[in-house]
């Protein structure tokens, strides 16, 4: 009899706990009558991913040409300007985790060339087609990976690396005094030779600083370019001996960019500001 009473008491206790749980769920998880299933299905929650935005800008500056050679030559840095162009930048959060990624593509008017200097001991100076100096105008397009790290609300550092391609459009040579007056050399002062290469391509990159005052950004970049296309066909002089010269250039540019879509930073200060606006109802999540 006692065992039966214990079983009955246990069943009553379980029934009471179950009812209490149902009442608790009804109390905490019930919704107003106006919030129907169809209403919930129609609600859209927009989540702003950090640093997912587009920007478009223009830049200008100057470049210096150096190059590397076979055989080795005494070379001077040769400045050329102006360099100018535009680019479109797409910032994104890779895998939903890394908010520092981006890609950049654009076009610019750049330069390539060289200037040989005399050997201080022998006085000898290399020439090509009788010229010790040449400057080429090269329109280029580029595609770069764009990395950035925001250091505060208005400051960031950047790094870029990628590929470029261009076409050597014009050339101007400066003849050595020993070759002035010879038609075979003077005819190529502003013309390419049959063994000159016009196509230019290689890798380029840079590092820089940025100031951000939404929706405007100011970028100061130091760039480098390593060409993979020699200025001329390496075996033009002899099929058994290669003479080549490749672009190895640097430059500085200053750019102004406009944010085409809203930018949401990922620094602590920016996230706090965004949270305050959301709490105050000034901005949707």
PDB file of N, CA and C in Angstrom, residues 234-242:
ATOM      1  N   UNK A 234      66.240  39.984 -76.430  1.00  0.00           N
ATOM      2  CA  UNK A 234      67.585  39.790 -75.856  1.00  0.00           C
ATOM      3  C   UNK A 234      68.626  39.272 -76.837  1.00  0.00           C
ATOM      4  N   UNK A 235      68.217  38.565 -77.882  1.00  0.00           N
ATOM      5  CA  UNK A 235      69.207  37.996 -78.803  1.00  0.00           C
ATOM      6  C   UNK A 235      69.345  38.807 -80.078  1.00  0.00           C
ATOM      7  N   UNK A 236      68.961  40.092 -80.055  1.00  0.00           N
ATOM      8  CA  UNK A 236      68.997  40.875 -81.290  1.00  0.00           C
ATOM      9  C   UNK A 236      70.427  41.074 -81.798  1.00  0.00           C
ATOM     10  N   UNK A 237      71.400  41.099 -80.898  1.00  0.00           N
ATOM     11  CA  UNK A 237      72.783  41.312 -81.298  1.00  0.00           C
ATOM     12  C   UNK A 237      73.450  40.022 -81.754  1.00  0.00           C
ATOM     13  N   UNK A 238      73.151  38.925 -81.060  1.00  0.00           N
ATOM     14  CA  UNK A 238      73.743  37.632 -81.395  1.00  0.00           C
ATOM     15  C   UNK A 238      72.859  36.533 -80.835  1.00  0.00           C
ATOM     16  N   UNK A 239      72.651  35.442 -81.593  1.00  0.00           N
ATOM     17  CA  UNK A 239      71.834  34.333 -81.060  1.00  0.00           C
ATOM     18  C   UNK A 239      72.535  33.580 -79.933  1.00  0.00           C
ATOM     19  N   UNK A 240      73.806  33.890 -79.694  1.00  0.00           N
ATOM     20  CA  UNK A 240      74.572  33.185 -78.665  1.00  0.00           C
ATOM     21  C   UNK A 240      74.832  34.045 -77.428  1.00  0.00           C
ATOM     22  N   UNK A 241      74.405  35.304 -77.486  1.00  0.00           N
ATOM     23  CA  UNK A 241      74.687  36.199 -76.367  1.00  0.00           C
ATOM     24  C   UNK A 241      73.446  37.052 -76.095  1.00  0.00           C
ATOM     25  N   UNK A 242      72.992  37.046 -74.852  1.00  0.00           N
ATOM     26  CA  UNK A 242      71.774  37.754 -74.502  1.00  0.00           C
ATOM     27  C   UNK A 242      72.103  39.088 -73.831  1.00  0.00           C
TER      28      UNK A 242
END
